XYZ file of C-alpha atoms in Angstrom:
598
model
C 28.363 -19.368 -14.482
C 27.349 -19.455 -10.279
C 26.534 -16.299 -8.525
C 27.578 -16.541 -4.902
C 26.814 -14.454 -2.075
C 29.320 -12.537 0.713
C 28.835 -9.404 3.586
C 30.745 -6.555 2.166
C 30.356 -2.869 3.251
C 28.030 -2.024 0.614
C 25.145 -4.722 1.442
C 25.238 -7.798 -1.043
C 27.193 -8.675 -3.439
C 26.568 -11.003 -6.803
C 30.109 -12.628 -8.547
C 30.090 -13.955 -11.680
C 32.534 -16.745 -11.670
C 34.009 -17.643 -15.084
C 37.550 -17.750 -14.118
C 38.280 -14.849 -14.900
C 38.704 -12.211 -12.715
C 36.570 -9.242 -12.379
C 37.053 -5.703 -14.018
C 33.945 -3.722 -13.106
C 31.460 -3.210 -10.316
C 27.730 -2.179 -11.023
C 25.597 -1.114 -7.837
C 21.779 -1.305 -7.993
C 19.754 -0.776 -4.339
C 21.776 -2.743 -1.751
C 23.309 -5.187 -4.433
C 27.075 -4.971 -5.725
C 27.505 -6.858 -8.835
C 31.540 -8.187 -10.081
C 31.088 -8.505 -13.759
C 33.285 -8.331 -16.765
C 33.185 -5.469 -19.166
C 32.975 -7.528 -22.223
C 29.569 -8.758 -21.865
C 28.053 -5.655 -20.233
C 29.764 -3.141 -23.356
C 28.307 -6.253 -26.302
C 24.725 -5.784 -25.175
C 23.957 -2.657 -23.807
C 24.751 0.973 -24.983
C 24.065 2.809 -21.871
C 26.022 0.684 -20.067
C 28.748 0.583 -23.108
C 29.101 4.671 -22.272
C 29.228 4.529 -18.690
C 32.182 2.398 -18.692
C 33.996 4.560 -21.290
C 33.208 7.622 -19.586
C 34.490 5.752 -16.322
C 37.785 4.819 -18.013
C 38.195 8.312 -19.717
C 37.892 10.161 -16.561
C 40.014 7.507 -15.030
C 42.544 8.241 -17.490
C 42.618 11.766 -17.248
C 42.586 12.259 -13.513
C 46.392 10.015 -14.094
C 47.180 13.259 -16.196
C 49.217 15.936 -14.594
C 48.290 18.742 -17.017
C 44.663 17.952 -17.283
C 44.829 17.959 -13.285
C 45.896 21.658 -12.982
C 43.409 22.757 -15.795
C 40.757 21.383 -13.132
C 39.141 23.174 -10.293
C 39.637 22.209 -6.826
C 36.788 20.559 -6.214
C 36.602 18.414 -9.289
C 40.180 17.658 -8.477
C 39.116 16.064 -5.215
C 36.521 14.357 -6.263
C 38.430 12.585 -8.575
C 41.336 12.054 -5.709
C 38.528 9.968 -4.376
C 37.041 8.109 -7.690
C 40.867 7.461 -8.037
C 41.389 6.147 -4.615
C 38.805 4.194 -5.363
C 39.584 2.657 -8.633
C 43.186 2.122 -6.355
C 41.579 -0.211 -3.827
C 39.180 -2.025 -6.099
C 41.847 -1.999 -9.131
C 38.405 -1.376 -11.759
C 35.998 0.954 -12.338
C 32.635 1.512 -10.130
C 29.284 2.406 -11.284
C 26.260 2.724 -9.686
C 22.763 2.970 -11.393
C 20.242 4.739 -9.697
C 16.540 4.447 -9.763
C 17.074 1.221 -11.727
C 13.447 -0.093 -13.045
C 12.839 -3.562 -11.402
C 15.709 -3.166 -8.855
C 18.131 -5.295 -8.425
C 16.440 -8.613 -9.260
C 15.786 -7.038 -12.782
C 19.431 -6.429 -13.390
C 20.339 -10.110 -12.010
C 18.672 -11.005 -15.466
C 20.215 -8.646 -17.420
C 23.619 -9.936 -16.515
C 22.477 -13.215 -17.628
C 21.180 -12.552 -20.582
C 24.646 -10.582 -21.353
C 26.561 -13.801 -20.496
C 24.712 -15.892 -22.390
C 22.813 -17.712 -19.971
C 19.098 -18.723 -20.382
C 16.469 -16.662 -18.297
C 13.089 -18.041 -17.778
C 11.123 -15.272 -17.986
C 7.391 -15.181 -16.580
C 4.511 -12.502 -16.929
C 5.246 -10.665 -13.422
C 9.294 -10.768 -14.153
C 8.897 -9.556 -18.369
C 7.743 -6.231 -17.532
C 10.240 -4.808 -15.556
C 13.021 -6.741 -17.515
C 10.783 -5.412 -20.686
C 11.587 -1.523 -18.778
C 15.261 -2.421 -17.604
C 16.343 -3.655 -21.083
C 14.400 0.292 -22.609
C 16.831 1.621 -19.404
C 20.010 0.611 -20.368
C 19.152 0.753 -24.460
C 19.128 -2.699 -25.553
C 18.016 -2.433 -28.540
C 18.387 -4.517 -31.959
C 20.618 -1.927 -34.129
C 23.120 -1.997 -31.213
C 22.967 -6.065 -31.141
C 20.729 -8.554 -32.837
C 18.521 -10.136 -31.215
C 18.769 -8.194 -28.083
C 16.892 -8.530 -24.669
C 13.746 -6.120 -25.823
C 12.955 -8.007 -28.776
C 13.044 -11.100 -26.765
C 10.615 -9.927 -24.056
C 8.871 -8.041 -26.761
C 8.289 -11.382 -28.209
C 6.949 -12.999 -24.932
C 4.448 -10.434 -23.983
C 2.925 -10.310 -27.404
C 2.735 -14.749 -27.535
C 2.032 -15.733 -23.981
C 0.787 -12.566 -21.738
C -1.396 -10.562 -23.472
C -3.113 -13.625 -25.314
C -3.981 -14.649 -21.893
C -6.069 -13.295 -19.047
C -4.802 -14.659 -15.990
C -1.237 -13.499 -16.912
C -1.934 -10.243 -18.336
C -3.306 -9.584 -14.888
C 0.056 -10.429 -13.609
C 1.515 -8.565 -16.091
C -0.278 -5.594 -14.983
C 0.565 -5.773 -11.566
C 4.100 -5.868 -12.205
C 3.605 -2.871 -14.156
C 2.756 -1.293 -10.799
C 6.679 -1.152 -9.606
C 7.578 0.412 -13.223
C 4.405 2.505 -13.817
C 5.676 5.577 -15.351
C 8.088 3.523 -17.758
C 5.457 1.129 -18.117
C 3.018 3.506 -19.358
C 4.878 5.089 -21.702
C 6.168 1.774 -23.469
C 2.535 0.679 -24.115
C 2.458 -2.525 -21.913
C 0.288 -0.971 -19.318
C -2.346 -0.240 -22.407
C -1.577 -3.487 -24.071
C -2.653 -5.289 -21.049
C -5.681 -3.485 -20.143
C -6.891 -3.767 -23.419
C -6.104 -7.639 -23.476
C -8.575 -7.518 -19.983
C -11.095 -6.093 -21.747
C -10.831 -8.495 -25.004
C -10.223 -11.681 -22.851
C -13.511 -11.242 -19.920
C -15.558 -12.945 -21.960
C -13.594 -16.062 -22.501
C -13.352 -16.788 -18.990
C -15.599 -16.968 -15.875
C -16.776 -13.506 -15.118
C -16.730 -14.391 -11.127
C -12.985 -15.049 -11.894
C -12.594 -11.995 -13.987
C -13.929 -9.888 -10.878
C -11.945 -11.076 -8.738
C -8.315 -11.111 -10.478
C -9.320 -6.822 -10.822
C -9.830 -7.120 -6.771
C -6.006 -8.025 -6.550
C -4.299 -5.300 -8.559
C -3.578 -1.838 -6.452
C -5.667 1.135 -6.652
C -3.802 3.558 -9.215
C -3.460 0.435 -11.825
C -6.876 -0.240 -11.048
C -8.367 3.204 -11.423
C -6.272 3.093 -14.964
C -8.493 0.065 -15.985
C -11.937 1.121 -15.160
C -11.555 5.043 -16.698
C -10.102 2.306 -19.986
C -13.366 1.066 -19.511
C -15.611 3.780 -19.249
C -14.091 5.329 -22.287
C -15.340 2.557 -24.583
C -18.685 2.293 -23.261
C -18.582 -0.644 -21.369
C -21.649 -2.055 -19.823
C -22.495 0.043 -16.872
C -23.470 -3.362 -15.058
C -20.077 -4.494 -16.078
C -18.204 -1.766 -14.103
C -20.380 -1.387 -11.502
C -19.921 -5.348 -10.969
C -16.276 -4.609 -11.199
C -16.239 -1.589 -8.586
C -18.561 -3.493 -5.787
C -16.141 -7.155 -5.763
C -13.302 -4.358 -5.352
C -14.434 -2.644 -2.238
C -15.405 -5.506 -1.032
C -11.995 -6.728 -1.281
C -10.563 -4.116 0.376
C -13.275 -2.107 2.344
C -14.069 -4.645 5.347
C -17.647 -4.001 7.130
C -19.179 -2.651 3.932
C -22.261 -5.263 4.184
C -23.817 -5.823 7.535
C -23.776 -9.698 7.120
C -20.162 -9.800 6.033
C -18.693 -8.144 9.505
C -15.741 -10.145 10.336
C -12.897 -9.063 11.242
C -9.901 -10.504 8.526
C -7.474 -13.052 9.703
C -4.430 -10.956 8.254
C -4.464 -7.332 10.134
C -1.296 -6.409 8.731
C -2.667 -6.499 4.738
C -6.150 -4.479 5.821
C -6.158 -0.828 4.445
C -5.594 2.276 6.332
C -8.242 4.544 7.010
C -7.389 7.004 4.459
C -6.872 4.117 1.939
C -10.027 3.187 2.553
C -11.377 6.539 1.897
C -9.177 6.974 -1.328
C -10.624 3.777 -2.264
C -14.428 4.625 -1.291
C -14.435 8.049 -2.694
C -12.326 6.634 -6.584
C -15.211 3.819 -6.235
C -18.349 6.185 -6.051
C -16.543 8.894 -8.859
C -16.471 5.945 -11.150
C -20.104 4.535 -10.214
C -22.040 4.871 -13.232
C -24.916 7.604 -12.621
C -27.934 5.937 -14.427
C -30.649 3.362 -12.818
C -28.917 0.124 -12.143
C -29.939 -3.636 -13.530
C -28.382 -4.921 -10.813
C -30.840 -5.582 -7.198
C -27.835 -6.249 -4.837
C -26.412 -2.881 -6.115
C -29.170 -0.874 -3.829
C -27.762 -2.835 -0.160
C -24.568 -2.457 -1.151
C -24.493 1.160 -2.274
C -26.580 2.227 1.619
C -23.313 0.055 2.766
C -21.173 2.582 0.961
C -23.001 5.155 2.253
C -22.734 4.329 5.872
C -19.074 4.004 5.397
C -18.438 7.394 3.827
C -20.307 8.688 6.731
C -17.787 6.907 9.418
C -14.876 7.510 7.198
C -15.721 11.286 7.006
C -15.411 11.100 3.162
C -15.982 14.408 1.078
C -19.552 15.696 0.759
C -19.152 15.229 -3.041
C -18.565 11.695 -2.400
C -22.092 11.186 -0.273
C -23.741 12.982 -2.256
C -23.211 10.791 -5.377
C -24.444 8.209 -3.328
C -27.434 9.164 -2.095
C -28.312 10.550 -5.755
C -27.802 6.898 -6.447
C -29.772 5.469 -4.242
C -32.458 7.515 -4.821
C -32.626 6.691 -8.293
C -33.336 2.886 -7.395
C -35.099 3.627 -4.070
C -37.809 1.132 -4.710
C -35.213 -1.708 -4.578
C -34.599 -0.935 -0.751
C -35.679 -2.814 2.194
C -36.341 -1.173 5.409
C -33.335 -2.322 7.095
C -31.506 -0.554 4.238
C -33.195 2.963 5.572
C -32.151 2.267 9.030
C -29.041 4.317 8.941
C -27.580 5.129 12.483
C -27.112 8.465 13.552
C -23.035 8.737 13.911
C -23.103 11.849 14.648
C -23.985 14.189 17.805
C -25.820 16.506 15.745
C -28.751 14.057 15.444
C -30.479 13.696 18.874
C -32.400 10.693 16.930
C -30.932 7.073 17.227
C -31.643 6.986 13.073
C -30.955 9.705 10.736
C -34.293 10.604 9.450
C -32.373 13.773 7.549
C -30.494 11.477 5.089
C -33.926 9.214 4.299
C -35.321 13.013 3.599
C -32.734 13.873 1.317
C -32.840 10.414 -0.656
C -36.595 10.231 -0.616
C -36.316 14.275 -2.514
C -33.625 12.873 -4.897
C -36.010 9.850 -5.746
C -39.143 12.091 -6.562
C -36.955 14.003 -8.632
C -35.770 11.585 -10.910
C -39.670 10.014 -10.727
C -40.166 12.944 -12.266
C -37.586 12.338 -14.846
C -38.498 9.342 -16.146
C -42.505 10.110 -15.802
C -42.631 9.861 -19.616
C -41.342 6.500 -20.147
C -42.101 4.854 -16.557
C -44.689 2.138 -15.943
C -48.094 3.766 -14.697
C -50.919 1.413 -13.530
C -54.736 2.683 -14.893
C -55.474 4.558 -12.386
C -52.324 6.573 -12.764
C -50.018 5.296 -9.961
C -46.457 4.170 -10.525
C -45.443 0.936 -8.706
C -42.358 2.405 -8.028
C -43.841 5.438 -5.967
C -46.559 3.141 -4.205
C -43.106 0.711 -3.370
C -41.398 3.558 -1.806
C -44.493 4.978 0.148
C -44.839 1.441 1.780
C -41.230 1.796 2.637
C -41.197 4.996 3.957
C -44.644 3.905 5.874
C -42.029 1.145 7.391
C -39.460 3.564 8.016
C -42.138 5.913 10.290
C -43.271 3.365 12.535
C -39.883 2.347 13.198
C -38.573 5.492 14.142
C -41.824 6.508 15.680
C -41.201 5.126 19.059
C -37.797 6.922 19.512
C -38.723 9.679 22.157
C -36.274 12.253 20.541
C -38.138 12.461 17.651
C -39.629 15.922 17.249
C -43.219 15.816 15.896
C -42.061 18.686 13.110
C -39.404 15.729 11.846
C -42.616 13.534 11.851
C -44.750 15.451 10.235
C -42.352 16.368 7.290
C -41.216 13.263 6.582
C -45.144 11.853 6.317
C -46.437 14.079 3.872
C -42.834 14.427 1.532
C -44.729 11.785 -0.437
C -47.796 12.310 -3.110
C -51.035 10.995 -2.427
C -50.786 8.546 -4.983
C -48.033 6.709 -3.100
C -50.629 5.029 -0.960
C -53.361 3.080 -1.727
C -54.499 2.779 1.985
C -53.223 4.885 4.529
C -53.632 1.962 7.570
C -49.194 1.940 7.228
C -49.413 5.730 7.965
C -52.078 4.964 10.747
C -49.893 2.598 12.130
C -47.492 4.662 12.700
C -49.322 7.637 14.297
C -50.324 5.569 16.914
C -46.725 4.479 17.785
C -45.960 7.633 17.721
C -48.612 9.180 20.272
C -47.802 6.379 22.282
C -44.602 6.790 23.098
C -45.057 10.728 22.950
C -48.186 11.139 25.321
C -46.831 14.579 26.239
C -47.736 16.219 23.165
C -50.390 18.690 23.143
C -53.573 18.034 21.548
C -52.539 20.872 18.744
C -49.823 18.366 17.843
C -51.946 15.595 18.094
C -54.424 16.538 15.404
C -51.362 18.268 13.101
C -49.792 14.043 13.285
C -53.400 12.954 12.879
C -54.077 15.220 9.817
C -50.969 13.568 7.362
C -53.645 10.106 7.380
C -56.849 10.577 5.072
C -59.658 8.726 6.899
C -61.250 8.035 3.329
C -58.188 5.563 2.639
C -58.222 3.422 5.952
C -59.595 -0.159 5.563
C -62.664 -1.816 7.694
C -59.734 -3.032 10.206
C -58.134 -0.010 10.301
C -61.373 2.046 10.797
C -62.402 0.081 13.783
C -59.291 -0.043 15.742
C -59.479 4.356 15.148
C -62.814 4.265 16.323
C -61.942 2.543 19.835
C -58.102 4.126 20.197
C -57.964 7.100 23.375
C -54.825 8.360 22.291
C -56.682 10.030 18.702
C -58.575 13.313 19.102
C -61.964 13.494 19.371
C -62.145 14.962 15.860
C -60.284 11.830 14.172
C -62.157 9.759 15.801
C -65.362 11.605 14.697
C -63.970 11.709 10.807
C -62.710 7.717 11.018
C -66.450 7.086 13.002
C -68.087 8.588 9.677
C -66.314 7.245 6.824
C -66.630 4.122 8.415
C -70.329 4.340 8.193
C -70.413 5.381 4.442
C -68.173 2.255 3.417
C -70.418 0.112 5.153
C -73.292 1.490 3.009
C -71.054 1.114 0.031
C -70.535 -2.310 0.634
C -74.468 -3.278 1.702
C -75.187 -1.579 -1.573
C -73.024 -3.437 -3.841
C -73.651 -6.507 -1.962
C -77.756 -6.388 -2.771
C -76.695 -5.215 -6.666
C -74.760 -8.043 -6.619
C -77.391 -10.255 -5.457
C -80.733 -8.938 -7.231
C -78.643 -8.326 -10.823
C -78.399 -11.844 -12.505
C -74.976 -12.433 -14.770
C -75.515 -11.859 -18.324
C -73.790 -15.308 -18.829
C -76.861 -17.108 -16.996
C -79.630 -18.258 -19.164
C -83.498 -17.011 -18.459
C -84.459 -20.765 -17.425
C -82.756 -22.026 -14.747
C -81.183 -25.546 -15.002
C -82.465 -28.618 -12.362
C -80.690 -27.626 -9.152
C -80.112 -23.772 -9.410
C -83.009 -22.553 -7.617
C -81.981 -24.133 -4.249
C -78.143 -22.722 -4.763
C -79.762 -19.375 -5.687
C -82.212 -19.674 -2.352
C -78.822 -20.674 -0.322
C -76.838 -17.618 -1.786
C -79.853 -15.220 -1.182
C -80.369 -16.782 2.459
C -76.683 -15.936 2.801
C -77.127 -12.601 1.731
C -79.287 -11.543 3.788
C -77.896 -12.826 7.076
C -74.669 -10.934 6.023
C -76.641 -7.781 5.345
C -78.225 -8.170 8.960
C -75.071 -8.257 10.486
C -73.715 -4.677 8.291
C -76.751 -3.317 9.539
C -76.306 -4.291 13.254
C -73.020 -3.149 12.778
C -73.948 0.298 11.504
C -76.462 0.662 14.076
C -73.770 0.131 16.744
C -71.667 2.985 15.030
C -74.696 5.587 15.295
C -75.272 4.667 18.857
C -71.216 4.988 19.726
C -71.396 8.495 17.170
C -75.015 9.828 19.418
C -73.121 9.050 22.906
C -70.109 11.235 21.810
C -72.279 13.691 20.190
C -73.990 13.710 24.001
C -70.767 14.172 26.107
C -69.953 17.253 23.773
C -72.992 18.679 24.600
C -72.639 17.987 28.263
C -69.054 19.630 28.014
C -70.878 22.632 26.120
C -72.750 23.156 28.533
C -69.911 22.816 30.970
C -68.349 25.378 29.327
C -71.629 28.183 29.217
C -71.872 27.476 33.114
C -68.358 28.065 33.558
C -68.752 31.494 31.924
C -71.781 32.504 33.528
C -70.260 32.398 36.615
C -67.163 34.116 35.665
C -68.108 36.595 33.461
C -70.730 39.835 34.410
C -73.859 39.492 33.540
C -75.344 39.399 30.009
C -77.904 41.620 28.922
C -81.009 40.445 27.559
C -79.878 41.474 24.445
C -77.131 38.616 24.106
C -77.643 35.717 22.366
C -75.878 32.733 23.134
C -72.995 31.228 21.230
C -74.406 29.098 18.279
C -72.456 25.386 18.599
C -71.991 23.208 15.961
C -70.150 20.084 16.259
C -69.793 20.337 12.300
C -67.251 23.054 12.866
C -66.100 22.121 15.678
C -64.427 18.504 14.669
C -64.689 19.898 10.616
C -66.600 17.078 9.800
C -69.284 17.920 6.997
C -71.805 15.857 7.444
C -75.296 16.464 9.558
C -75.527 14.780 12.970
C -78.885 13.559 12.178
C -77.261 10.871 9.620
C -75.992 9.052 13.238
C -78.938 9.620 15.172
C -79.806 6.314 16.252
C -83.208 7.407 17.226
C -84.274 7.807 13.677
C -87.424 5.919 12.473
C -85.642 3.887 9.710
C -83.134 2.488 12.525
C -86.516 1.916 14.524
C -87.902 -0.170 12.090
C -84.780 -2.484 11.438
C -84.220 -2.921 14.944
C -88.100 -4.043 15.212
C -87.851 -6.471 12.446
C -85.168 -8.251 13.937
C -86.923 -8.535 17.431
């Protein structure tokens, strides 16, 4: 048997050429087929009625007294299926919405003529839903054409990975029919025996090629046999990556083939089915965190649903402590947000992250002194996150403030991140009012600033006088702190050391002491430099005091005797509590040290 191709009216045709001439035409799509009856009638039932019913009404529109008993516009409709039969001299049948198209029935006419098909795992499923179309089944003939692709999906497809992939992509053209033979089922669950025979890489990315509704049927087959989470998240991130271009900011290439990239509403479909199906609980996965802000920033250009971002930022906030600070840096897409980043969406994963903190408090790692490393991770990051967006001049000071003290005090260990980013702030905001500036100043706690810290506060303009007062003092009291535990350190001998010293250890003790003391000299020299900077602001508030009563004198009546002038304490004033006389450089103790060094 050939099959040979001519134009006809109809499209293409396919001719069977045994010699004998042809009695019946089948039409599937755009494809005519000249077969024999024979054949066709042997192997198929469906097809077996069709042609009798063909012939029947053939024979009875020939009929004058069945003719009359018909209506008029049966009668012509049959003038025309007889006209027809007339100029083609057989019968005509067309079969629509044929499973597998035309190409499917090409190998059903073989297989009725006796010719060998090689079949393959894409072309067995819809021949395995053409054959269940036209009822070839074994109590109509032995050994019929769904036993025999019955047979080769059960020995060479779903025993294999690779092609029960294939297999399930073909199943895409014939889903419904698919589905409800079982071979969609059968080859998801042959997926989910076969991944760990085979290269999981390899695995991933044969799930990236299938389309999204076959897809979507293999990971909610997943999820309800409790598959690893890490499993199907792995499986849901190498799929939008497939198919969701730009998602990672170092993989921003445009593709080579523009005519296979998704639409934007695929997209979205394919964004918004990826983040229902993201499992909700705490990833084991680090790359998960980048790529899930990447998912994230492309809901928010996509304009996906709210439902959608939401489940990602509840997401990310769960495994906050995983992100880096470019992560954070989300641009502001829309013209809502005067600020170049949106500092809203860091506040509304930053609240979903102290939430489930407080979740998992039970059962999460807390250090001795009762911080979690996970909360002192994210208060660096948000630290990060400040002084970036500090210097952008649209940022209100409200935002600012907000967004510095959403986090506990046990998030920080020192506050010179915080510090750092006040003074960005006031720098490139030198308009705000000195109200403002001591509301910024008052989210750092001067007890938590380092040496380094302290003395770059102590010398900065742009602080209030009150800051620097409060930074000015604490500084002072850790340098006593750490003269004091330097001389315990030195006069206490180690319980490990013996009561005689051994041949040498005098001189290395005289050494150490000698070193001692020149480093207590210079804590001293430094504290005396501290009182005399503390006394000369202490003086030009007094001058300004006085200012202040001479400006009132001479704008105000006169007093009576009976007035008493306004008491003035710097104490209140700059709510430091602490007497001045502590700084007074003039005190006889500072005398003294000052006259031993001379």
């Amino acid at each position: 048997m050939a099959s040979s191709e001519k134009s006809t009216s109809k499209g293409q045709a396919w001719f069977c050429t045994t010699g004998l001439p042809s009695d019946i035409e089948i039409e599937v799509d755009d494809m005519t087929f000249h077969l024999h009856k024979f054949p066709l009638m042997s192997k198929s039932r469906k097809l077996h009625r069709l042609i009798t019913e063909q012939e029947t009404r053939s024979f009875s529109s020939l009929n004058p007294q069945t003719s009359t008993a018909l209506t008029v516009v049966v009668a012509e409709k049959e003038e025309e299926n007889e006209q027809e039969t007339e100029e083609n001299s057989f019968p005509h049948i067309k079969l629509e919405d044929f499973p597998g198209s035309s190409e499917s029935f090409e190998m059903v006419a073989k297989f009725c003529y006796g010719v060998k098909i090689d079949l393959s795992a894409s072309s067995a499923v819809p021949l395995r839903c053409a054959a269940e179309h036209l009822e070839m089944t074994e109590e109509y003939s032995p050994d019929n054409l769904i036993s025999k692709t019955e047979r080769f999906l059960s020995h060479s497809v779903y025993k294999s990975l690779r092609e029960s992939i294939k297999a399930l992509q073909a199943c895409e053209s014939v889903s419904p029919l698919a589905e409800s033979l079982g071979v969609t089922e059968q080859c998801v669950e042959s997926i989910k025996q076969n991944r760990d025979n085979t290269n999981t890489e390899l695995w991933f990315e044969d799930l990236a090629q299938l389309s999204l509704p076959i897809f979507r049927t293999v990971i909610l087959s997943m999820r309800s046999e409790d598959l690893s989470s890490d499993v199907i998240e792995s499986c849901l991130i190498s799929y939008a990556k497939k198919h969701i271009p730009g998602i990672l900011r170092s993989n921003r290439k445009p593709s080579s083939s523009s005519s296979t990239a998704a639409s934007e509403n695929e997209q979205r479909e394919i964004l918004e089915t990826i983040t229902s199906n993201l499992p909700l609980d705490k990833s084991s996965i680090s790359a998960t965190t980048r790529f899930l802000f990447g998912l994230l920033r492309t809901a928010i250009i996509l304009n996906a649903s709210e439902t959608c971002r939401d489940l990602l930022e509840r997401k990310i906030g769960s495994q906050l402590e995983r992100a880096s600070l470019d992560d954070l840096l989300v641009p502001s897409y829309s013209y809502l947000n005067e600020t170049l980043y949106d500092v809203d969406l860091v506040e509304r994963i930053l609240s979903h992250f102290l939430d489930s903190l407080e979740e998992r408090s039970s059962t999460a790692l807390v250090e001795a002194d009762g911080r979690s490393p996970s909360l002192m991770l994210v208060g660096k990051l948000i630290d990060g996150f400040l002084a970036e967006i500090a210097s952008d001049a649209n940022l209100k000071s409200e935002k600012f403030y907000n967004l510095a003290i959403s986090l506990p005090d046990q998030a920080r260990l020192y506050d010179d991140g915080l510090y750092r980013a006040v003074d960005v702030y006031l720098k490139a905001h030198p308009w705000v009012t000195e109200e403002e500036k001591e509301k910024i100043c008052g989210v750092m706690d001067c007890q938590k600033l380092t040496l380094e810290a302290c003395t770059h506060a102590a010398q900065n303009e742009r602080l209030p006088l009150r800051t620097v007062v409060q930074v000015l003092f604490f500084e002072q009291l850790q340098l006593r702190h750490a003269i004091a535990g330097t001389l315990l350190a030195a006069q206490s001998p180690s319980p490990s050391q013996s009561t005689e010293p051994r041949p040498g250890e005098e001189e290395v003790d005289a050494g150490k002491w000698k070193k001692t003391v020149r480093e207590n000299q210079v804590l001293r020299l430094d504290m005396d430099t501290m009182r005399t900077r503390v006394h000369r602001l202490e003086r030009e508030c007094s001058n300004m005091k006085k200012v202040i009563a001479k400006i009132d004198k001479v704008g105000s009546p006169a007093t009576t005797v009976t007035d008493r002038p306004r008491s003035w304490s710097i104490t209140k004033k700059f709510g430091c509590k602490f007497k001045t006389q502590v700084c007074d450089s003039q005190e006889a103790t500072v005398v003294d040290h000052r006259s031993r060094r001379v």
